[in-house]
Coordinates of C-alpha atoms in Angstrom, one line a residue:
M53 CA 0.0 0.0 0.0
I54 CA 1.0 3.7 -0.3
Q55 CA 3.6 4.6 2.3
E56 CA 3.8 8.3 1.5
T57 CA 1.5 10.7 -0.5
R58 CA 3.4 13.3 -2.5
R59 CA 0.5 14.9 -4.2
A60 CA -3.3 14.6 -4.3
D61 CA -5.7 16.2 -6.8
G62 CA -9.3 15.5 -7.5
I63 CA -9.7 11.7 -7.1
Y64 CA -6.0 11.1 -7.7
I65 CA -3.1 10.4 -5.4
T66 CA 0.6 10.3 -6.3
D67 CA 2.9 8.2 -4.1
E68 CA 6.6 8.7 -3.2
N69 CA 7.7 6.9 -6.3
G70 CA 5.6 9.1 -8.6
K71 CA 2.9 6.5 -9.4
R72 CA -0.6 7.8 -9.7
Y73 CA -3.6 6.1 -8.2
T74 CA -7.4 6.6 -8.5
T75 CA -9.0 6.5 -5.1
L76 CA -12.4 4.8 -4.7
N77 CA -12.0 4.8 -0.9
E78 CA -12.3 8.4 0.3
I79 CA -15.1 8.8 2.9
A80 CA -14.1 12.3 4.2
S81 CA -12.7 14.6 1.5
C82 CA -15.9 14.3 -0.6
L83 CA -15.2 17.3 -2.8
G84 CA -12.0 15.7 -3.9
Y85 CA -8.4 16.7 -3.1
Q86 CA -7.3 20.3 -3.6
N87 CA -10.7 21.3 -4.9
K88 CA -10.1 24.7 -6.4
K89 CA -13.5 26.2 -5.5
F90 CA -13.2 24.9 -1.9
L91 CA -9.7 26.4 -1.5
E92 CA -10.8 29.8 -2.8
K93 CA -13.7 30.0 -0.4
L94 CA -11.5 28.7 2.4
H95 CA -9.2 31.7 1.9
V96 CA -12.3 34.0 2.1
C97 CA -13.2 32.3 5.4
L98 CA -9.7 32.9 6.8
D99 CA -10.1 36.6 6.0
N100 CA -13.6 37.0 7.4
C101 CA -14.1 34.4 10.2
M102 CA -12.8 34.6 13.7
I103 CA -10.7 31.6 14.5
G104 CA -11.4 30.0 17.9
H105 CA -14.1 29.9 20.5
V106 CA -16.6 32.7 20.1
P107 CA -18.9 33.6 23.0
G108 CA -22.6 33.4 22.2
V109 CA -23.6 32.4 18.6
G110 CA -21.6 33.8 15.7
K111 CA -23.2 34.5 12.3
E112 CA -21.6 31.4 10.7
K113 CA -22.8 29.1 13.4
K114 CA -26.3 30.6 13.4
R115 CA -26.5 30.1 9.6
L116 CA -25.1 26.5 9.8
L117 CA -27.5 25.4 12.5
Q118 CA -30.5 26.8 10.7
R119 CA -29.6 25.3 7.3
L120 CA -29.1 21.8 8.9
L121 CA -32.6 22.1 10.3
D122 CA -34.1 23.4 7.0
E123 CA -32.6 20.5 5.1
A124 CA -34.6 18.2 7.4
N125 CA -37.9 19.9 6.5
G126 CA -39.1 20.3 10.0
D127 CA -38.3 16.7 11.2
F128 CA -36.1 18.1 14.0
N129 CA -36.2 21.1 16.3
K130 CA -32.7 21.2 17.6
A131 CA -29.2 21.0 16.0
Y132 CA -25.9 20.9 17.8
L133 CA -22.3 21.0 16.5
M134 CA -19.5 18.7 17.6
G135 CA -15.7 18.6 17.2
I136 CA -16.0 15.2 15.3
G137 CA -18.7 12.7 14.5
G138 CA -17.5 10.3 17.2
E139 CA -18.3 13.0 19.8
A140 CA -21.8 13.1 18.5
V141 CA -22.1 9.4 19.1
D142 CA -21.1 9.8 22.7
Y143 CA -23.6 12.6 23.3
A144 CA -26.4 10.8 21.6
V145 CA -26.0 7.8 24.0
K146 CA -26.0 10.2 27.0
I147 CA -29.0 12.1 25.7
A148 CA -31.0 8.9 25.0
R149 CA -30.3 7.6 28.5
R150 CA -31.3 10.9 30.1
A151 CA -34.4 11.4 28.0
T152 CA -35.7 7.9 28.6
G153 CA -34.4 7.2 32.1
K154 CA -33.2 3.8 30.8
E155 CA -29.7 2.4 30.0
E156 CA -29.6 -0.3 27.4
I157 CA -28.5 0.5 23.8
I158 CA -28.9 -1.9 20.9
S159 CA -26.2 -1.8 18.2
F160 CA -25.4 -4.1 15.3
W161 CA -22.7 -6.5 14.1
H162 CA -20.3 -4.8 11.7
A163 CA -21.3 -1.4 12.9
L164 CA -18.7 1.4 13.0
H165 CA -19.5 4.2 15.5
G166 CA -16.1 5.7 16.3
R167 CA -12.9 5.3 18.3
S168 CA -14.0 6.7 21.6
Y169 CA -15.0 4.5 24.6
A170 CA -18.7 4.6 23.8
G171 CA -18.2 4.6 20.0
A172 CA -15.8 1.6 20.1
S173 CA -18.1 -0.3 22.5
L174 CA -21.1 0.2 20.2
S175 CA -19.1 -0.9 17.1
G176 CA -19.5 -4.4 15.9
V177 CA -15.8 -4.7 15.1
A178 CA -13.3 -6.6 17.3
L179 CA -10.4 -4.3 16.3
R180 CA -12.1 -1.4 18.1
K181 CA -12.4 -3.3 21.3
S182 CA -9.8 -6.0 21.6
G183 CA -7.2 -5.4 24.4
F184 CA -8.8 -2.2 25.7
G185 CA -10.6 -3.7 28.7
N186 CA -14.3 -4.2 29.2
P187 CA -16.6 -2.3 26.8
M188 CA -19.2 0.1 28.0
P189 CA -22.0 -1.7 29.9
G190 CA -25.6 -1.9 28.8
I191 CA -24.9 -2.7 25.1
I192 CA -26.8 -5.5 23.3
M193 CA -25.3 -6.5 19.9
V194 CA -27.5 -8.1 17.2
P195 CA -27.2 -8.9 13.5
Y196 CA -27.7 -6.1 11.1
P197 CA -31.2 -6.3 9.5
S198 CA -30.1 -5.8 5.9
E199 CA -32.5 -6.6 3.1
E200 CA -30.2 -9.3 1.9
A201 CA -29.9 -11.0 5.3
E202 CA -33.7 -11.0 5.8
Q203 CA -34.2 -12.5 2.4
F204 CA -31.5 -15.1 3.1
A205 CA -33.2 -16.1 6.4
E206 CA -36.6 -16.4 4.7
T207 CA -35.1 -18.6 1.9
E208 CA -33.2 -20.8 4.2
G209 CA -35.8 -21.0 6.9
V210 CA -33.5 -19.7 9.7
L211 CA -34.0 -17.0 12.3
G212 CA -33.7 -13.5 10.7
P213 CA -32.0 -10.4 12.1
F214 CA -35.2 -8.8 13.4
A215 CA -36.5 -12.0 15.0
F216 CA -33.0 -12.4 16.6
L217 CA -33.3 -8.8 18.0
E218 CA -36.7 -9.7 19.5
K219 CA -35.2 -12.8 21.1
Q220 CA -32.3 -10.7 22.6
L221 CA -34.8 -8.3 24.1
Q222 CA -36.7 -11.2 25.5
Y223 CA -33.8 -13.1 27.0
A224 CA -30.7 -10.8 27.2
S225 CA -32.3 -7.4 28.1
A226 CA -33.1 -6.1 31.6
G227 CA -36.1 -4.3 30.1
S228 CA -34.4 -1.0 30.1
L229 CA -34.0 -0.1 26.4
A230 CA -33.0 3.5 25.9
A231 CA -32.1 3.5 22.2
I232 CA -31.4 1.6 19.0
I233 CA -28.4 3.1 17.1
I234 CA -28.1 2.1 13.4
E235 CA -26.2 3.1 10.3
P236 CA -28.9 3.3 7.5
I237 CA -26.3 2.2 5.1
Q238 CA -23.7 0.0 6.8
A239 CA -20.3 0.2 5.2
L240 CA -18.5 -2.7 6.8
G241 CA -21.3 -5.0 6.1
G242 CA -20.9 -4.3 2.4
M243 CA -22.8 -1.0 1.9
V244 CA -26.0 -2.8 2.7
S245 CA -29.2 -1.3 4.2
P246 CA -32.5 -2.5 5.7
S247 CA -35.7 -2.5 3.7
K248 CA -38.1 0.3 4.3
E249 CA -40.3 -2.2 6.1
A250 CA -37.5 -3.2 8.4
M251 CA -36.8 0.4 9.2
Q252 CA -40.5 0.9 10.0
D253 CA -40.3 -2.1 12.3
L254 CA -37.4 -0.6 14.2
R255 CA -39.3 2.7 14.5
K256 CA -42.4 0.9 15.8
L257 CA -40.3 -1.2 18.3
C258 CA -38.7 2.0 19.7
D259 CA -42.1 3.6 20.1
E260 CA -43.5 0.6 21.9
K261 CA -40.5 0.4 24.2
G262 CA -40.3 4.1 24.9
A263 CA -36.8 4.1 23.3
L264 CA -35.1 6.5 20.9
L265 CA -34.1 5.6 17.3
I266 CA -30.6 7.0 16.4
F267 CA -29.4 7.1 12.9
D268 CA -25.6 7.3 12.6
E269 CA -25.1 9.0 9.2
I270 CA -21.5 10.0 9.8
Q271 CA -20.4 8.0 6.8
C272 CA -23.6 7.6 4.8
G273 CA -25.1 11.0 5.3
S274 CA -24.1 14.5 4.0
G275 CA -24.7 13.4 0.4
R276 CA -23.0 10.0 0.2
C277 CA -26.2 8.3 -0.9
G278 CA -27.5 11.2 -3.0
S279 CA -29.4 13.2 -0.4
M280 CA -28.3 15.4 2.6
Y281 CA -29.8 12.9 5.0
S282 CA -30.0 9.2 4.2
Y283 CA -33.1 8.7 6.5
Q284 CA -35.0 10.7 3.9
Q285 CA -34.8 7.6 1.6
F286 CA -36.4 5.2 4.0
G287 CA -39.7 6.9 4.9
V288 CA -38.8 6.8 8.6
V289 CA -37.8 9.7 10.8
P290 CA -35.4 8.9 13.7
D291 CA -35.2 10.8 16.9
I292 CA -31.6 11.7 16.5
V293 CA -29.4 12.0 13.4
L294 CA -25.6 12.1 13.6
L295 CA -23.3 13.7 10.9
G296 CA -19.6 14.0 10.2
K297 CA -17.1 13.2 7.5
G298 CA -18.5 14.7 4.3
L299 CA -20.3 17.4 6.3
S300 CA -17.1 19.5 6.4
N301 CA -15.2 17.8 3.6
G302 CA -12.9 16.0 6.0
M303 CA -12.0 19.1 8.1
G304 CA -13.1 17.4 11.3
Y305 CA -16.6 18.6 12.3
G306 CA -19.7 16.9 13.3
A307 CA -23.4 17.6 14.0
M308 CA -26.4 16.2 15.8
L309 CA -30.1 16.8 15.0
L310 CA -32.8 16.0 17.6
N311 CA -36.5 16.0 17.7
E312 CA -38.6 17.1 20.7
R313 CA -38.7 13.6 22.1
A314 CA -34.9 13.5 22.3
S315 CA -34.4 17.2 23.2
C316 CA -35.6 16.7 26.7
G317 CA -32.4 14.8 27.4
V318 CA -30.2 17.8 26.6
I319 CA -28.3 19.8 29.1
E320 CA -27.6 23.0 27.1
A321 CA -24.5 23.9 29.1
A322 CA -22.9 20.5 28.3
L323 CA -23.2 21.1 24.5
K324 CA -21.6 24.5 24.4
G325 CA -18.0 25.6 24.1
G326 CA -14.9 24.0 22.5
C327 CA -14.8 23.3 18.8
S328 CA -18.6 23.6 18.4
D329 CA -18.3 27.3 18.9
N330 CA -15.4 27.8 16.4
E331 CA -16.6 30.3 13.8
F332 CA -14.0 29.3 11.3
A333 CA -15.0 25.7 11.5
C334 CA -18.7 26.7 11.0
G335 CA -17.6 28.9 8.1
V336 CA -15.8 26.0 6.4
T337 CA -18.8 23.7 6.8
N338 CA -21.0 26.4 5.3
V339 CA -18.6 26.6 2.4
V340 CA -18.9 22.9 1.8
L341 CA -22.7 23.0 1.9
D342 CA -22.7 26.0 -0.4
I343 CA -20.6 24.1 -3.0
Y344 CA -22.8 21.0 -2.7
Q345 CA -25.7 23.2 -3.6
E346 CA -24.1 25.4 -6.2
E347 CA -22.5 22.6 -8.1
K348 CA -25.5 20.2 -7.8
V349 CA -23.1 17.7 -6.3
F350 CA -25.7 15.4 -4.9
E351 CA -27.2 15.1 -8.4
N352 CA -23.8 13.9 -9.6
V353 CA -23.7 11.4 -6.7
K354 CA -26.9 9.8 -7.8
K355 CA -26.0 9.9 -11.5
Q356 CA -22.5 8.3 -11.1
G357 CA -23.8 5.9 -8.5
N358 CA -26.5 4.6 -10.8
L359 CA -24.0 4.4 -13.7
F360 CA -21.4 2.5 -11.5
Q361 CA -23.9 0.0 -10.3
T362 CA -25.4 -0.6 -13.8
Q363 CA -21.9 -1.2 -15.2
L364 CA -21.1 -3.6 -12.4
Y365 CA -24.3 -5.6 -12.8
Q366 CA -23.9 -5.9 -16.5
G367 CA -20.2 -6.9 -16.3
L368 CA -20.3 -9.2 -13.3
S369 CA -23.7 -11.0 -13.8
K370 CA -22.0 -14.2 -14.9
N371 CA -19.0 -14.1 -12.5
P372 CA -19.6 -16.9 -9.9
I373 CA -17.4 -15.4 -7.2
V374 CA -19.6 -12.3 -7.0
K375 CA -22.4 -12.9 -4.5
Q376 CA -24.1 -9.5 -4.4
I377 CA -23.8 -5.9 -5.4
S378 CA -25.5 -3.4 -3.1
G379 CA -25.5 0.3 -2.1
R380 CA -27.0 3.7 -2.7
G381 CA -25.4 6.7 -4.4
L382 CA -21.6 6.5 -4.3
G383 CA -21.6 4.0 -1.5
I384 CA -21.3 0.6 -3.3
G385 CA -20.4 -2.8 -2.0
I386 CA -19.4 -6.0 -3.9
G387 CA -19.8 -9.2 -1.9
L388 CA -17.5 -12.0 -2.9
E389 CA -17.0 -15.6 -2.1
A390 CA -14.7 -16.1 0.9
G391 CA -11.0 -15.4 0.5
Y392 CA -11.2 -13.2 -2.7
A393 CA -11.6 -9.6 -1.5
E394 CA -7.9 -8.9 -0.5
I395 CA -6.6 -10.7 -3.6
V396 CA -8.8 -8.4 -5.8
Q397 CA -7.8 -5.4 -3.7
Q398 CA -4.1 -6.1 -4.3
Q399 CA -4.7 -6.7 -8.0
L400 CA -6.5 -3.4 -8.3
F401 CA -3.8 -1.6 -6.3
E402 CA -1.2 -2.8 -8.9
K403 CA -3.4 -1.4 -11.6
G404 CA -3.6 2.0 -9.9
I405 CA -7.1 1.7 -8.2
L406 CA -7.5 2.2 -4.5
I407 CA -10.5 0.3 -3.1
G408 CA -11.7 -0.5 0.4
V409 CA -12.2 -4.0 1.9
S410 CA -14.2 -5.3 4.8
E411 CA -14.0 -9.1 5.2
D412 CA -15.4 -10.5 1.9
Y413 CA -16.7 -7.1 0.6
L414 CA -15.1 -4.6 -1.8
L415 CA -16.1 -1.1 -0.8
I416 CA -16.5 1.7 -3.5
R417 CA -16.7 5.2 -1.9
P418 CA -15.1 7.8 -4.2
P419 CA -15.3 11.5 -3.8
Y420 CA -18.6 13.0 -4.9
I421 CA -17.0 14.9 -7.8
I422 CA -16.1 11.8 -9.8
R423 CA -16.8 12.3 -13.5
E424 CA -18.6 10.0 -15.9
E425 CA -15.5 9.0 -17.8
E426 CA -13.7 8.2 -14.5
T427 CA -16.7 6.1 -13.3
M428 CA -16.7 4.1 -16.6
Y429 CA -12.9 3.6 -16.4
C430 CA -13.0 2.4 -12.8
A431 CA -16.0 0.1 -13.3
D432 CA -14.2 -1.5 -16.4
I433 CA -11.0 -2.1 -14.4
I434 CA -12.9 -3.7 -11.5
I435 CA -15.0 -5.9 -13.8
Q436 CA -11.9 -6.9 -15.8
T437 CA -10.0 -7.7 -12.6
L438 CA -12.7 -9.8 -11.0
N439 CA -13.2 -11.8 -14.2
E440 CA -9.5 -12.4 -14.4
V441 CA -9.3 -13.6 -10.8
Y442 CA -12.2 -16.0 -11.4
Q443 CA -10.6 -17.4 -14.6
I444 CA -7.3 -18.0 -12.8
Q445 CA -9.0 -19.6 -9.9
N446 CA -11.3 -21.7 -12.1
A447 CA -8.3 -23.0 -14.0
E448 CA -6.6 -24.0 -10.8
T449 CA -9.8 -25.7 -9.5
K450 CA -10.1 -27.9 -12.6
E451 CA -6.5 -29.1 -12.2
K452 CA -6.8 -30.0 -8.5
K453 CA -9.1 -32.3 -6.6
Y454 CA -11.7 -30.4 -4.7
D455 CA -11.0 -30.2 -1.0
L456 CA -14.0 -29.4 1.3
N457 CA -11.6 -28.0 3.9
Q458 CA -10.3 -25.4 1.6
R459 CA -12.1 -22.1 1.0
R460 CA -12.9 -22.6 -2.7
P461 CA -15.5 -20.6 -4.6
V462 CA -19.1 -22.1 -4.8
L463 CA -20.0 -21.9 -8.5
I464 CA -23.4 -20.3 -9.2
P465 CA -25.1 -21.4 -12.5
E466 CA -24.8 -18.9 -15.3
T467 CA -28.0 -16.9 -15.8
T468 CA -29.0 -14.3 -18.3
Y469 CA -30.4 -11.4 -16.3
A470 CA -33.2 -9.3 -18.0
S471 CA -32.7 -6.4 -15.6
N472 CA -30.7 -5.2 -12.6
E473 CA -33.7 -5.9 -10.3
M474 CA -33.8 -9.6 -11.4
M475 CA -30.1 -9.9 -10.7
R476 CA -30.5 -8.4 -7.3
E477 CA -33.2 -11.0 -6.5
D478 CA -31.3 -13.9 -8.0
I479 CA -28.1 -13.0 -6.2
S480 CA -29.9 -12.7 -2.8
K481 CA -31.4 -16.2 -3.3
T482 CA -28.0 -17.8 -4.0
R483 CA -26.2 -16.4 -0.9
R484 CA -24.5 -19.1 1.1
K485 CA -24.5 -19.4 4.9
V486 CA -21.7 -17.5 6.7
T487 CA -19.9 -19.2 9.6
I488 CA -19.7 -16.8 12.5

């Protein structure tokens, strides 16, 4: 992997040896590197904004708070700013507990909620917890209720994620549920998301239990899926929304939106001061949101995301090592048979493409400003590489006796897909059981 970056421009990175790479794994600098318009407006901010803590509410902070609420069309009545997204996660947990008078928080396998004590404890990733002592008490971890997982459970006749959640509440809970925190589009699970019906079930469960529903949109919000807030694509309004990453183009700022139900858990004095009152940081975030609007960036996210997925479906429909393609906007996951993801990642790296990996998933998350010709080029290289890897593996498999103890690909019968939707359905039906 790259040891030192010498230059970065747009969606491109140049390493210490002068080799140029195209990044499809940038979750923070969403306007791309060295964005000219962003840099120009940044200089204006430096000339006009006070740097540091400002008593009261400065004009940039006032403008930012109001536009965050306006984008939500009245779904929330309070907005607060944070130094980083992870700080917003911590505050959301404390607010939920204070608002409900309860303690337990439900989170999900493969979740990623930050590096802080609360954030790491809520994350469904061993790396964030291992060796750091006991996690925060009162957390119940359950499988993520993705649409693919629910379909797999129904097809195989096994307990689905939502049914498992209900069993956990029945047998592992002390009857003190304060909140459910969920990423509407979960990156580490392969850019998957629940169905609208599953989201509505979570909303109904929270209402029945007197708990808050928290959407962590630090990665998937601020335009990643083609809208300012990803909850707007599910027909469900949470009690709290958390933002970060793309909100400030990677400059390190977060936000939290609350409705009236959650606002009663706020102690105003505890949410003032520090980086949240930094006028320059507020000005920078306003600049980012201005550019998103002026350049119609979210429209590009939807357009390029649709193009990327269409190309991948068409090019990989007959590749047996590809189990699923999922995602929204410019957050796309490719699920592979076990053992292939890192091999493909390395092959793409050698071809000058940087891509993310989570277990058996390839993660595609480019800057929002990727152009059509760049989308087509990257999709072609990914398709070519996956097909090459399969052909090599298939040749090796034919030469060797099949060993059940080895992690070999399970061949899926070739199918002609009439549409992307048919392919989605067929792929979900052919998913294999995962050993946990």
